[in-house]
Short mmCIF file of C-alpha atoms and ligand atoms in Angstrom, two decimals:
data_model
loop_
_atom_site.label_atom_id
_atom_site.label_comp_id
_atom_site.label_asym_id
_atom_site.label_seq_id
_atom_site.Cartn_x
_atom_site.Cartn_y
_atom_site.Cartn_z
CA UNK A 1 -4.68 -22.70 21.26
CA UNK A 2 -1.59 -21.22 19.95
CA UNK A 3 -2.25 -18.92 17.01
CA UNK A 4 0.51 -17.80 14.69
CA UNK A 5 0.02 -14.21 12.62
CA UNK A 6 2.09 -13.80 9.63
CA UNK A 7 3.09 -11.05 7.50
CA UNK A 8 4.67 -12.53 4.14
CA UNK A 9 7.19 -10.82 2.22
CA UNK A 10 7.38 -10.57 -1.49
CA UNK A 11 10.35 -12.55 -2.37
CA UNK A 12 14.08 -11.88 -2.35
CA UNK A 13 16.72 -10.35 -4.85
CA UNK A 14 18.11 -13.17 -7.47
CA UNK A 15 21.10 -13.95 -5.58
CA UNK A 16 21.02 -12.79 -1.78
CA UNK A 17 18.83 -12.51 1.03
CA UNK A 18 16.64 -9.67 1.53
CA UNK A 19 15.39 -7.56 4.55
CA UNK A 20 12.77 -4.82 3.81
CA UNK A 21 14.48 -1.80 5.43
CA UNK A 22 11.24 0.24 4.66
CA UNK A 23 8.76 -2.24 6.61
CA UNK A 24 6.10 -0.41 8.42
CA UNK A 25 3.50 -2.08 10.81
CA UNK A 26 1.37 -4.54 9.44
CA UNK A 27 -1.99 -2.85 10.78
CA UNK A 28 -4.06 -5.62 9.98
CA UNK A 29 -2.48 -7.95 11.79
CA UNK A 30 -2.76 -5.50 14.68
CA UNK A 31 -6.16 -4.92 14.27
CA UNK A 32 -6.37 -9.01 13.75
CA UNK A 33 -4.71 -9.51 17.25
CA UNK A 34 -7.02 -7.00 19.00
CA UNK A 35 -10.21 -8.73 17.89
CA UNK A 36 -8.88 -12.16 18.86
CA UNK A 37 -10.04 -13.17 22.40
CA UNK A 38 -7.89 -12.70 25.40
CA UNK A 39 -7.55 -16.51 26.19
CA UNK A 40 -5.57 -17.32 22.76
CA UNK A 41 -2.06 -17.25 22.91
CA UNK A 42 -0.54 -15.29 19.90
CA UNK A 43 2.70 -14.35 18.20
CA UNK A 44 3.33 -12.54 15.04
CA UNK A 45 6.27 -13.39 12.48
CA UNK A 46 7.04 -10.90 9.76
CA UNK A 47 8.70 -12.83 7.20
CA UNK A 48 10.03 -9.20 5.92
CA UNK A 49 12.84 -9.04 8.67
CA UNK A 50 13.01 -12.45 10.45
CA UNK A 51 12.87 -16.27 9.64
CA UNK A 52 9.75 -18.10 10.12
CA UNK A 53 10.51 -20.76 13.11
CA UNK A 54 8.11 -23.59 11.58
CA UNK A 55 9.47 -25.60 14.50
CA UNK A 56 8.04 -23.87 17.10
CA UNK A 57 4.30 -24.86 18.27
CA UNK A 58 1.39 -23.64 16.20
CA UNK A 59 -2.53 -24.82 16.25
CA UNK A 60 -3.46 -22.02 13.94
CA UNK A 61 -1.77 -20.10 11.34
CA UNK A 62 -3.32 -16.83 9.79
CA UNK A 63 -1.71 -15.14 7.17
CA UNK A 64 -2.53 -11.79 5.31
CA UNK A 65 -1.84 -12.12 1.60
CA UNK A 66 -1.48 -9.51 -1.27
CA UNK A 67 -1.46 -10.25 -4.66
CA UNK A 68 2.58 -9.31 -4.43
CA UNK A 69 2.86 -11.79 -1.77
CA UNK A 70 0.81 -14.76 -2.84
CA UNK A 71 3.51 -16.88 -3.94
CA UNK A 72 5.57 -16.51 -0.92
CA UNK A 73 2.43 -17.03 1.35
CA UNK A 74 1.69 -20.34 -0.75
CA UNK A 75 5.38 -21.42 0.31
CA UNK A 76 5.03 -20.73 3.67
CA UNK A 77 1.38 -22.25 4.07
CA UNK A 78 2.67 -25.50 2.38
CA UNK A 79 5.47 -25.82 4.80
CA UNK A 80 3.13 -25.31 7.96
CA UNK A 81 0.15 -27.53 6.50
CA UNK A 82 3.31 -30.36 5.61
CA UNK A 83 3.94 -30.28 9.51
CA UNK A 84 -0.29 -30.42 10.45
CA UNK A 85 -0.75 -26.64 11.41
CA UNK A 86 -4.15 -25.26 9.94
CA UNK A 87 -3.66 -22.43 7.81
CA UNK A 88 -5.76 -19.43 7.10
CA UNK A 89 -5.53 -16.79 4.88
CA UNK A 90 -7.31 -13.17 4.56
CA UNK A 91 -6.76 -9.90 2.84
CA UNK A 92 -7.05 -8.40 -0.61
CA UNK A 93 -5.99 -11.40 -2.61
CA UNK A 94 -7.92 -14.40 -0.96
CA UNK A 95 -11.26 -11.96 -1.51
CA UNK A 96 -10.48 -11.49 -4.99
CA UNK A 97 -9.10 -15.05 -6.11
CA UNK A 98 -10.38 -17.50 -3.52
CA UNK A 99 -10.05 -20.46 -5.76
CA UNK A 100 -6.26 -19.85 -6.14
CA UNK A 101 -5.72 -19.48 -2.34
CA UNK A 102 -7.98 -22.36 -1.44
CA UNK A 103 -5.29 -24.60 -2.63
CA UNK A 104 -3.13 -23.74 0.03
CA UNK A 105 -5.30 -23.01 3.09
CA UNK A 106 -7.59 -24.87 5.28
CA UNK A 107 -9.51 -21.94 5.30
CA UNK A 108 -10.23 -18.57 3.67
CA UNK A 109 -11.43 -15.15 5.05
CA UNK A 110 -12.82 -12.98 2.76
CA UNK A 111 -13.71 -9.33 3.32
CA UNK A 112 -13.07 -7.53 6.52
CA UNK A 113 -12.12 -9.29 9.69
CA UNK A 114 -14.16 -7.17 12.11
CA UNK A 115 -17.34 -9.34 11.72
CA UNK A 116 -16.71 -13.12 11.50
CA UNK A 117 -13.02 -13.46 13.09
CA UNK A 118 -14.39 -14.14 16.38
CA UNK A 119 -16.77 -17.27 15.25
CA UNK A 120 -13.42 -18.50 13.23
CA UNK A 121 -11.63 -18.68 16.30
CA UNK A 122 -14.43 -20.54 17.93
CA UNK A 123 -14.48 -22.82 15.56
CA UNK A 124 -10.58 -23.30 15.39
CA UNK A 125 -10.62 -24.12 19.12
CA UNK A 126 -13.71 -27.09 18.52
CA UNK A 127 -11.27 -28.38 15.70
CA UNK A 128 -14.23 -27.63 13.14
CA UNK A 129 -12.90 -24.80 10.63
CA UNK A 130 -15.01 -23.91 7.86
CA UNK A 131 -13.55 -23.62 4.29
CA UNK A 132 -14.72 -20.13 4.02
CA UNK A 133 -15.82 -16.96 6.25
CA UNK A 134 -17.41 -13.84 5.20
CA UNK A 135 -16.80 -10.66 6.62
CA UNK A 136 -18.68 -7.52 5.09
CA UNK A 137 -16.34 -4.53 4.56
CA UNK A 138 -17.37 -1.82 6.92
CA UNK A 139 -16.28 0.61 9.77
CA UNK A 140 -13.11 0.11 10.73
CA UNK A 141 -12.40 -1.36 14.18
CA UNK A 142 -15.53 -0.16 15.96
CA UNK A 143 -14.57 -0.40 20.10
CA UNK A 144 -11.30 -1.97 19.13
CA UNK A 145 -7.77 -0.35 19.42
CA UNK A 146 -4.84 -1.82 17.41
CA UNK A 147 -2.37 -4.25 19.57
CA UNK A 148 0.81 -2.71 19.12
CA UNK A 149 2.77 -4.83 21.24
CA UNK A 150 2.98 -7.44 18.73
CA UNK A 151 4.80 -4.78 16.61
CA UNK A 152 7.94 -4.49 19.26
CA UNK A 153 11.19 -5.54 18.46
CA UNK A 154 10.66 -5.99 14.77
CA UNK A 155 12.31 -2.62 13.67
CA UNK A 156 9.83 -0.96 11.84
CA UNK A 157 10.06 2.42 10.59
CA UNK A 158 8.99 5.13 13.54
CA UNK A 159 5.79 5.75 12.32
CA UNK A 160 2.45 4.60 13.69
CA UNK A 161 0.02 3.48 11.19
CA UNK A 162 -3.95 3.56 11.79
CA UNK A 163 -7.05 4.15 10.22
CA UNK A 164 -9.84 6.62 9.78
CA UNK A 165 -11.85 5.43 7.08
CA UNK A 166 -11.86 2.90 4.24
CA UNK A 167 -12.85 2.74 0.67
CA UNK A 168 -12.98 5.34 -1.92
CA UNK A 169 -15.80 7.08 -3.76
CA UNK A 170 -13.71 7.03 -7.00
CA UNK A 171 -13.50 4.11 -9.80
CA UNK A 172 -9.75 4.10 -11.27
CA UNK A 173 -9.81 1.58 -13.43
CA UNK A 174 -6.73 -0.07 -12.04
CA UNK A 175 -7.57 0.19 -8.45
CA UNK A 176 -8.23 -2.63 -6.41
CA UNK A 177 -10.21 -1.02 -3.82
CA UNK A 178 -13.01 0.31 -5.91
CA UNK A 179 -14.39 -3.34 -5.90
CA UNK A 180 -13.49 -4.26 -2.50
CA UNK A 181 -15.52 -1.75 -1.00
CA UNK A 182 -18.18 -1.37 -3.82
CA UNK A 183 -17.28 2.52 -3.63
CA UNK A 184 -18.28 2.58 -0.31
CA UNK A 185 -16.44 5.05 1.97
CA UNK A 186 -16.49 3.73 5.72
CA UNK A 187 -15.77 6.40 8.55
CA UNK A 188 -14.42 5.29 12.01
CA UNK A 189 -15.98 7.16 14.90
CA UNK A 190 -13.69 10.27 15.63
CA UNK A 191 -13.65 9.89 19.42
CA UNK A 192 -12.30 6.21 18.55
CA UNK A 193 -9.65 7.78 15.99
CA UNK A 194 -8.31 10.15 18.86
CA UNK A 195 -8.29 7.29 21.52
CA UNK A 196 -6.13 5.16 19.15
CA UNK A 197 -3.64 8.07 18.37
CA UNK A 198 -3.82 8.61 22.33
CA UNK A 199 -3.09 5.12 23.01
CA UNK A 200 0.07 4.92 21.85
CA UNK A 201 3.53 7.56 21.87
CA UNK A 202 4.66 8.55 18.47
CA UNK A 203 3.97 11.79 17.46
CA UNK A 204 4.03 10.67 13.75
CA UNK A 205 1.27 8.81 12.46
CA UNK A 206 0.25 7.32 9.29
CA UNK A 207 -3.28 7.31 8.30
CA UNK A 208 -3.30 4.31 5.77
CA UNK A 209 -6.89 5.26 4.54
CA UNK A 210 -7.50 4.37 0.66
CA UNK A 211 -8.09 8.12 -0.03
CA UNK A 212 -8.80 10.26 3.32
CA UNK A 213 -10.30 12.84 0.96
CA UNK A 214 -13.10 10.78 -0.51
CA UNK A 215 -15.39 12.68 2.28
CA UNK A 216 -14.31 16.00 2.70
CA UNK A 217 -16.31 17.21 5.49
CA UNK A 218 -15.47 13.63 7.35
CA UNK A 219 -11.88 14.98 6.90
CA UNK A 220 -12.79 18.41 7.97
CA UNK A 221 -14.01 17.04 11.31
CA UNK A 222 -10.97 14.73 11.87
CA UNK A 223 -8.70 17.68 11.25
CA UNK A 224 -10.40 19.62 13.75
CA UNK A 225 -10.36 16.54 16.58
CA UNK A 226 -6.53 16.50 15.62
CA UNK A 227 -5.22 20.13 15.92
CA UNK A 228 -5.31 19.90 19.77
CA UNK A 229 -3.49 16.40 19.75
CA UNK A 230 -0.34 18.45 18.13
CA UNK A 231 0.57 15.52 15.97
CA UNK A 232 1.98 15.41 12.58
CA UNK A 233 0.56 13.15 10.13
CA UNK A 234 0.48 11.90 6.57
CA UNK A 235 -1.86 9.76 4.32
CA UNK A 236 -3.14 9.22 1.01
CA UNK A 237 -5.56 11.77 -0.48
CA UNK A 238 -6.94 12.37 -4.27
CA UNK A 239 -6.09 15.58 -5.87
CA UNK A 240 -9.13 16.93 -6.06
CA UNK A 241 -8.95 18.07 -2.46
CA UNK A 242 -6.89 21.07 -3.55
CA UNK A 243 -10.06 22.47 -4.70
CA UNK A 244 -11.40 23.14 -1.08
CA UNK A 245 -9.48 25.74 0.24
CA UNK A 246 -11.15 25.21 4.17
CA UNK A 247 -9.64 21.39 3.75
CA UNK A 248 -6.40 22.28 2.72
CA UNK A 249 -6.01 24.91 5.68
CA UNK A 250 -7.22 22.63 7.99
CA UNK A 251 -4.88 19.66 7.19
CA UNK A 252 -2.31 22.03 7.47
CA UNK A 253 -3.25 23.34 10.85
CA UNK A 254 -3.72 20.06 12.10
CA UNK A 255 -0.26 18.87 11.26
CA UNK A 256 -0.22 17.26 8.03
CA UNK A 257 2.97 17.08 6.57
CA UNK A 258 2.14 15.92 3.02
CA UNK A 259 0.16 12.93 1.12
CA UNK A 260 0.87 10.07 -1.31
CA UNK A 261 -1.15 11.24 -4.03
CA UNK A 262 -2.07 9.64 -7.44
CA UNK A 263 -0.92 11.87 -10.17
CA UNK A 264 -0.89 8.59 -12.26
CA UNK A 265 -0.22 10.50 -15.56
CA UNK A 266 0.93 14.02 -16.98
CA UNK A 267 -1.41 13.39 -20.12
CA UNK A 268 -5.03 13.85 -20.11
CA UNK A 269 -5.82 11.24 -22.35
CA UNK A 270 -4.18 8.82 -19.94
CA UNK A 271 -5.84 10.34 -17.12
CA UNK A 272 -9.14 10.00 -19.25
CA UNK A 273 -8.19 5.91 -19.67
CA UNK A 274 -7.70 5.48 -15.94
CA UNK A 275 -10.84 6.92 -15.10
CA UNK A 276 -9.09 8.89 -12.71
CA UNK A 277 -11.74 11.39 -12.10
CA UNK A 278 -10.25 13.37 -9.28
CA UNK A 279 -7.35 14.38 -11.51
CA UNK A 280 -9.94 15.51 -14.61
CA UNK A 281 -11.17 18.95 -13.31
CA UNK A 282 -9.35 21.96 -14.69
CA UNK A 283 -6.09 20.33 -16.60
CA UNK A 284 -3.17 22.65 -16.86
CA UNK A 285 -0.66 19.45 -16.03
CA UNK A 286 -1.48 20.02 -12.34
CA UNK A 287 -0.01 23.28 -12.30
CA UNK A 288 -2.84 24.57 -9.99
CA UNK A 289 -2.86 21.48 -7.76
CA UNK A 290 0.96 21.73 -7.33
CA UNK A 291 1.14 25.59 -6.41
CA UNK A 292 -1.83 24.99 -4.05
CA UNK A 293 -0.04 21.99 -2.17
CA UNK A 294 3.59 23.97 -2.05
CA UNK A 295 1.91 26.82 -0.69
CA UNK A 296 0.74 24.58 2.24
CA UNK A 297 4.29 23.12 2.54
CA UNK A 298 3.28 19.75 1.92
CA UNK A 299 5.70 17.05 1.06
CA UNK A 300 4.27 15.10 -1.76
CA UNK A 301 4.94 11.53 -2.75
CA UNK A 302 3.70 11.53 -6.18
CA UNK A 303 2.56 8.02 -7.28
CA UNK A 304 2.46 7.48 -11.15
CA UNK A 305 1.07 4.36 -13.20
CA UNK A 306 2.76 4.34 -16.48
CA UNK A 307 1.91 2.28 -19.40
CA UNK A 308 -1.64 3.62 -20.58
CA UNK A 309 -2.23 3.04 -24.41
CA UNK A 310 -1.38 6.74 -24.77
CA UNK A 311 1.96 6.37 -23.08
CA UNK A 312 5.33 6.07 -24.99
CA UNK A 313 8.89 5.86 -23.99
CA UNK A 314 9.24 9.89 -24.43
CA UNK A 315 6.24 10.27 -22.13
CA UNK A 316 7.46 8.40 -19.43
CA UNK A 317 10.86 10.43 -19.57
CA UNK A 318 8.50 13.34 -19.58
CA UNK A 319 7.13 12.39 -16.45
CA UNK A 320 10.47 12.03 -14.81
CA UNK A 321 11.19 15.41 -15.79
CA UNK A 322 7.74 16.74 -14.12
CA UNK A 323 8.56 15.03 -11.21
CA UNK A 324 12.00 16.54 -11.02
CA UNK A 325 10.93 20.17 -12.02
CA UNK A 326 8.21 20.14 -9.26
CA UNK A 327 10.85 18.61 -6.59
CA UNK A 328 8.37 15.75 -5.22
CA UNK A 329 9.75 14.42 -1.72
CA UNK A 330 9.28 11.20 -3.39
CA UNK A 331 7.96 10.16 -6.72
CA UNK A 332 7.11 6.19 -7.40
CA UNK A 333 7.21 5.37 -11.32
CA UNK A 334 5.03 2.29 -11.20
CA UNK A 335 4.25 0.19 -14.14
CA UNK A 336 0.63 0.04 -14.53
CA UNK A 337 -0.24 -3.43 -13.09
CA UNK A 338 -3.09 -5.80 -14.02
CA UNK A 339 -4.39 -6.63 -10.19
CA UNK A 340 -6.88 -9.48 -10.51
CA UNK A 341 -10.66 -8.61 -10.47
CA UNK A 342 -9.86 -4.93 -11.37
CA UNK A 343 -11.72 -3.46 -14.87
CA UNK A 344 -8.24 -3.10 -16.12
CA UNK A 345 -7.26 -6.84 -15.49
CA UNK A 346 -10.74 -7.77 -17.56
CA UNK A 347 -9.83 -5.09 -20.24
CA UNK A 348 -6.74 -6.91 -21.13
CA UNK A 349 -8.03 -10.42 -20.75
CA UNK A 350 -10.84 -9.45 -23.58
CA UNK A 351 -8.32 -8.07 -25.53
CA UNK A 352 -5.75 -10.72 -25.18
CA UNK A 353 -2.85 -8.58 -23.94
CA UNK A 354 -1.79 -10.51 -20.63
CA UNK A 355 1.67 -11.79 -20.42
CA UNK A 356 2.53 -14.65 -17.98
CA UNK A 357 -0.42 -16.43 -18.53
CA UNK A 358 -2.28 -13.64 -16.66
CA UNK A 359 -1.03 -14.39 -13.60
CA UNK A 360 2.37 -12.81 -13.23
CA UNK A 361 2.55 -12.89 -9.27
CA UNK A 362 2.55 -17.10 -10.05
CA UNK A 363 4.67 -16.99 -13.02
CA UNK A 364 8.67 -18.38 -11.85
CA UNK A 365 9.84 -16.33 -15.09
CA UNK A 366 8.06 -12.60 -13.64
CA UNK A 367 10.25 -10.35 -11.72
CA UNK A 368 9.18 -7.31 -9.55
CA UNK A 369 8.83 -4.16 -11.65
CA UNK A 370 8.51 -6.03 -15.02
CA UNK A 371 5.62 -5.10 -17.21
CA UNK A 372 2.93 -7.98 -17.07
CA UNK A 373 1.06 -7.15 -20.57
CA UNK A 374 1.83 -5.84 -23.77
CA UNK A 375 1.49 -1.85 -23.96
CA UNK A 376 0.00 -0.49 -27.18
CA UNK A 377 2.99 1.98 -28.16
CA UNK A 378 6.14 0.36 -26.58
CA UNK A 379 7.19 -3.14 -26.12
CA UNK A 380 7.04 -4.71 -22.64
CA UNK A 381 10.97 -4.44 -22.19
CA UNK A 382 10.94 -0.87 -23.07
CA UNK A 383 8.07 -0.18 -20.70
CA UNK A 384 10.00 -2.06 -17.88
CA UNK A 385 13.16 -0.49 -19.03
CA UNK A 386 12.28 3.23 -19.30
CA UNK A 387 10.66 3.08 -15.46
CA UNK A 388 13.73 1.78 -13.92
CA UNK A 389 15.36 4.44 -16.04
CA UNK A 390 13.20 7.24 -14.27
CA UNK A 391 13.32 5.59 -10.87
CA UNK A 392 17.31 5.75 -11.42
CA UNK A 393 17.48 9.08 -12.62
CA UNK A 394 14.65 10.57 -9.95
CA UNK A 395 16.86 8.79 -7.06
CA UNK A 396 20.41 10.00 -8.29
CA UNK A 397 22.16 11.80 -5.14
CA UNK A 398 22.17 15.26 -7.07
CA UNK A 399 18.26 14.78 -7.48
CA UNK A 400 18.01 13.98 -4.00
CA UNK A 401 19.74 17.12 -2.52
CA UNK A 402 17.99 19.19 -5.56
CA UNK A 403 14.48 18.09 -4.05
CA UNK A 404 15.59 18.49 -0.49
CA UNK A 405 16.59 22.05 -1.14
CA UNK A 406 12.75 23.53 -1.95
CA UNK A 407 12.38 26.15 0.79
CA UNK A 408 8.68 25.79 0.41
CA UNK A 409 8.29 22.16 1.25
CA UNK A 410 11.00 19.95 2.38
CA UNK A 411 13.12 23.16 3.91
CA UNK A 412 10.16 24.84 4.85
CA UNK A 413 10.54 23.51 9.01
CA UNK A 414 13.20 21.46 10.95
CA UNK A 415 10.20 18.95 11.17
CA UNK A 416 10.15 18.64 7.51
CA UNK A 417 13.74 18.57 7.15
CA UNK A 418 14.09 15.75 9.28
CA UNK A 419 11.22 13.94 7.93
CA UNK A 420 13.03 14.08 4.49
CA UNK A 421 16.15 12.74 5.72
CA UNK A 422 14.61 9.74 7.89
CA UNK A 423 12.62 8.45 5.27
CA UNK A 424 13.48 9.17 1.77
CA UNK A 425 16.92 7.77 1.60
CA UNK A 426 15.26 4.83 3.04
CA UNK A 427 12.66 4.57 0.38
CA UNK A 428 15.24 5.31 -2.24
CA UNK A 429 17.40 2.21 -1.14
CA UNK A 430 14.38 -0.21 -1.39
CA UNK A 431 13.47 1.23 -5.00
CA UNK A 432 16.90 -0.67 -6.25
CA UNK A 433 16.71 -3.67 -3.86
CA UNK A 434 13.06 -4.41 -4.89
CA UNK A 435 13.95 -4.21 -8.63
CA UNK A 436 13.89 -7.62 -10.33
CA UNK A 437 13.18 -9.46 -7.32
CA UNK A 438 12.24 -13.22 -7.58
CA UNK A 439 8.71 -13.56 -6.08
CA UNK A 440 8.85 -16.31 -2.87
CA UNK A 441 11.95 -17.69 -1.80
CA UNK A 442 12.11 -20.24 -4.23
CA UNK A 443 10.76 -18.62 -7.06
CA UNK A 444 12.43 -20.50 -9.64
CA UNK A 445 10.56 -23.77 -9.15
C1 LIG B 1 -1.30 1.18 3.29
C2 LIG B 1 -1.05 0.76 2.51
C3 LIG B 1 0.13 0.48 1.85
C4 LIG B 1 1.52 0.80 2.62
C5 LIG B 1 2.34 -0.24 3.48
C6 LIG B 1 2.10 -0.15 4.76
C7 LIG B 1 2.33 -1.50 5.56
N1 LIG B 1 1.97 -2.00 6.67
O1 LIG B 1 3.52 -2.04 5.21
C8 LIG B 1 2.58 1.27 1.20
C9 LIG B 1 2.16 2.55 1.22
C10 LIG B 1 3.89 1.12 1.66
C11 LIG B 1 2.11 0.11 0.41
C12 LIG B 1 2.81 -0.06 -0.45
C13 LIG B 1 2.55 -0.98 -1.45
N2 LIG B 1 1.12 -1.46 -1.94
CO1 LIG B 1 0.03 -0.93 -0.48
N3 LIG B 1 -1.73 -0.33 0.34
C14 LIG B 1 -1.91 -0.06 1.33
C15 LIG B 1 -3.42 0.24 1.40
C16 LIG B 1 -4.03 1.68 1.25
C17 LIG B 1 -3.91 0.06 2.98
C18 LIG B 1 -3.54 -1.06 3.97
C19 LIG B 1 -3.88 -1.46 5.28
O2 LIG B 1 -3.28 -1.27 6.03
N4 LIG B 1 -5.57 -1.21 5.68
C20 LIG B 1 -5.82 -1.24 6.66
C21 LIG B 1 -5.93 -2.84 7.21
C22 LIG B 1 -6.56 -2.88 8.73
O3 LIG B 1 -6.86 -3.33 6.35
P1 LIG B 1 -6.78 -4.58 5.53
O4 LIG B 1 -5.38 -4.68 5.36
O5 LIG B 1 -7.79 -4.46 4.28
O6 LIG B 1 -7.06 -5.63 6.29
C23 LIG B 1 -8.57 -6.01 6.98
C24 LIG B 1 -9.25 -6.84 5.81
O7 LIG B 1 -8.48 -7.43 4.26
C25 LIG B 1 -8.80 -8.50 6.52
N5 LIG B 1 -7.58 -9.05 6.70
C26 LIG B 1 -6.38 -8.61 5.96
N6 LIG B 1 -5.62 -9.61 6.18
C27 LIG B 1 -6.32 -10.73 6.56
C28 LIG B 1 -5.77 -11.76 7.03
C29 LIG B 1 -6.75 -12.85 8.08
C30 LIG B 1 -6.10 -14.17 8.50
C31 LIG B 1 -8.11 -12.11 8.20
C32 LIG B 1 -8.98 -13.17 8.67
C33 LIG B 1 -8.52 -11.08 7.80
C34 LIG B 1 -7.65 -10.56 7.12
O8 LIG B 1 -8.91 -7.91 7.87
C35 LIG B 1 -8.58 -6.87 7.72
C36 LIG B 1 -9.46 -6.05 9.02
O9 LIG B 1 -10.91 -5.54 8.69
C37 LIG B 1 -4.02 -0.66 0.96
C38 LIG B 1 -5.43 -0.57 0.43
C39 LIG B 1 -6.27 -1.65 0.82
N7 LIG B 1 -7.83 -1.18 1.44
O10 LIG B 1 -5.89 -2.73 1.20
C40 LIG B 1 -3.08 -0.72 -0.47
C41 LIG B 1 -2.84 -1.92 -1.20
C42 LIG B 1 -2.88 -3.06 -0.07
N8 LIG B 1 -1.33 -1.67 -1.73
C43 LIG B 1 -1.41 -2.22 -2.59
C44 LIG B 1 -0.05 -2.01 -3.70
C45 LIG B 1 -0.18 -2.56 -5.18
C46 LIG B 1 1.45 -1.86 -3.23
C47 LIG B 1 2.27 -1.69 -3.72
C48 LIG B 1 2.89 -3.08 -4.34
C49 LIG B 1 2.42 -0.66 -4.61
C50 LIG B 1 4.06 -0.63 -5.71
N9 LIG B 1 3.50 -0.55 -6.89
O11 LIG B 1 4.69 -0.26 -4.81
C51 LIG B 1 3.39 -1.26 -2.22
C52 LIG B 1 3.97 -2.68 -2.08
C53 LIG B 1 3.44 -3.70 -0.90
C54 LIG B 1 4.28 -4.65 -0.25
N10 LIG B 1 3.58 -5.73 -0.45
O12 LIG B 1 5.34 -4.40 0.15
C55 LIG B 1 -2.62 -2.62 -3.58
C56 LIG B 1 -2.45 -4.32 -3.45
C57 LIG B 1 -3.37 -4.89 -4.59
C58 LIG B 1 -3.47 -6.36 -4.51
N11 LIG B 1 -4.31 -6.91 -5.27
O13 LIG B 1 -2.82 -7.00 -4.00
C59 LIG B 1 -3.74 -1.98 -2.45
C60 LIG B 1 -4.84 -2.90 -2.21
C61 LIG B 1 -4.12 -0.96 -3.02
C62 LIG B 1 -4.84 -0.47 -4.15
N12 LIG B 1 -5.43 0.34 -4.43
O14 LIG B 1 -5.13 -1.50 -5.18
N13 LIG B 1 0.94 0.18 0.68
S1 LIG B 2 -8.91 7.74 -6.11
FE1 LIG B 2 -7.45 6.39 -5.29
S2 LIG B 2 -8.28 4.80 -3.99
FE2 LIG B 2 -9.88 6.08 -5.12
S3 LIG B 2 -10.34 4.63 -6.73
FE3 LIG B 2 -8.58 6.21 -7.28
S4 LIG B 2 -6.59 4.94 -7.29
FE4 LIG B 2 -8.27 3.79 -5.68
#
């Protein structure tokens, strides 16, 4: 049986083609490949950087689908199915809105693939696919190493993606992770995580854990195991970890360069509205947390979500000033987005504040980075505009140089300097390329 794995792209700019220069290895497809029995002939296509060769033989197509890539996924699936090829979809979007995806797939996979994928493959071989399979969210990759051979030649950023844990104990209102993992945090065995690092050549690792700081003791155990490996690593961590001096030191000692950290908002009222518990401790507009991060030399990617009921055009501009003042290595000025099956989505439904019929990801008029709901103190256009303005200002060349010249973080060591120049300009370019993108390749239809 010939199995084709596909990572769909989001879409394309209004009048040109699009290649995602910041593309990273699709870990879920490497895991899926590893879980696939050895007698299956498999290939992976990444729609972010190569055309899908529909004409080549395929018996089963398996796609990973997020809300942002749903529209494009349906286009690809429809084309394969028109040619008589069976399609299965899995990932966060099919798990949350199966009824929508079912119209474009022969079979859906709900939840994590570790349990259930082998059964699906067996059924596919016999020509007896069931309409739906369910895998329980749980420990990542028990006994399985990611198949990295499928990434070769695809031009991914030079960083190896892997996972130590899944899920998060917090319940932020906008986050899709809480419902998916039901607030549970699942750990991969440390020796298997170490084996995964040793099984590949790169010395820079991105642990794509939803929140690597969700279980502090487990994080410390990981750091202790990483120290002898002499790698550098980055991940995603909640800000409350700065209150744990031992964890901070262990992270620094084990080669951590920094994290993507959800600051979300610089006003306490909005942090409360977001139910962002890890940011709610002593609220001195993050002065203490940022000081501690800087003392450890962390290169922080600050993530903001903008458009809370307390937010105004001026508060978004103040967020930009805050990000520049603190010279973050990178900052994402994301508009608060209603992802399906989140408490934020349900709140907007109750309040009748959705735009684009509540399905922005399918709407032909919706463009990447547009507000998809009616904010309380701005028009949707104002929110879209001021967030774009913040991205533009933050990414101006003088701002890039100002951020780089921080002796405590980006200029602290040669390794950090090179990490800054290797990644920040690419992310910066993508911000502009992605802005206003049409979803799918035939977005106007
Ligand atoms: C790492 C990561 C990133 C990386 C991307 C890395 C890469 N390879 O490109 C970075 C930081 C760049 C990123 C960017 C963004 N991300 Co992101 N990201 C993640 C994160 C934390 C982990 C994903 C991961 O690799 N997990 C490890 C793999 C092994 O697990 P998995 O993907 O869940 O796959 C398992 C199952 O879902 C299932 N499965 C998945 N696909 C399939 C397919 C089949 C056929 C089957 C059978 C099973 C199956 O089996 C897998 C193994 O168990 C997730 C959170 C999450 N838990 O999903 C958010 C997440 C996917 N991201 C999200 C978002 C919103 C974004 C952004 C849009 C943010 C922004 N505003 O810019 C961007 C753009 C995304 C894009 N499509 O271009 C949201 C998506 C919400 C949604 N409803 O779709 C998530 C869920 C985070 C959240 N808190 O809500 N992201
Ligand atoms: S801390 Fe991060 S991963 Fe955890 S629920 Fe909040 S946004 Fe999601």
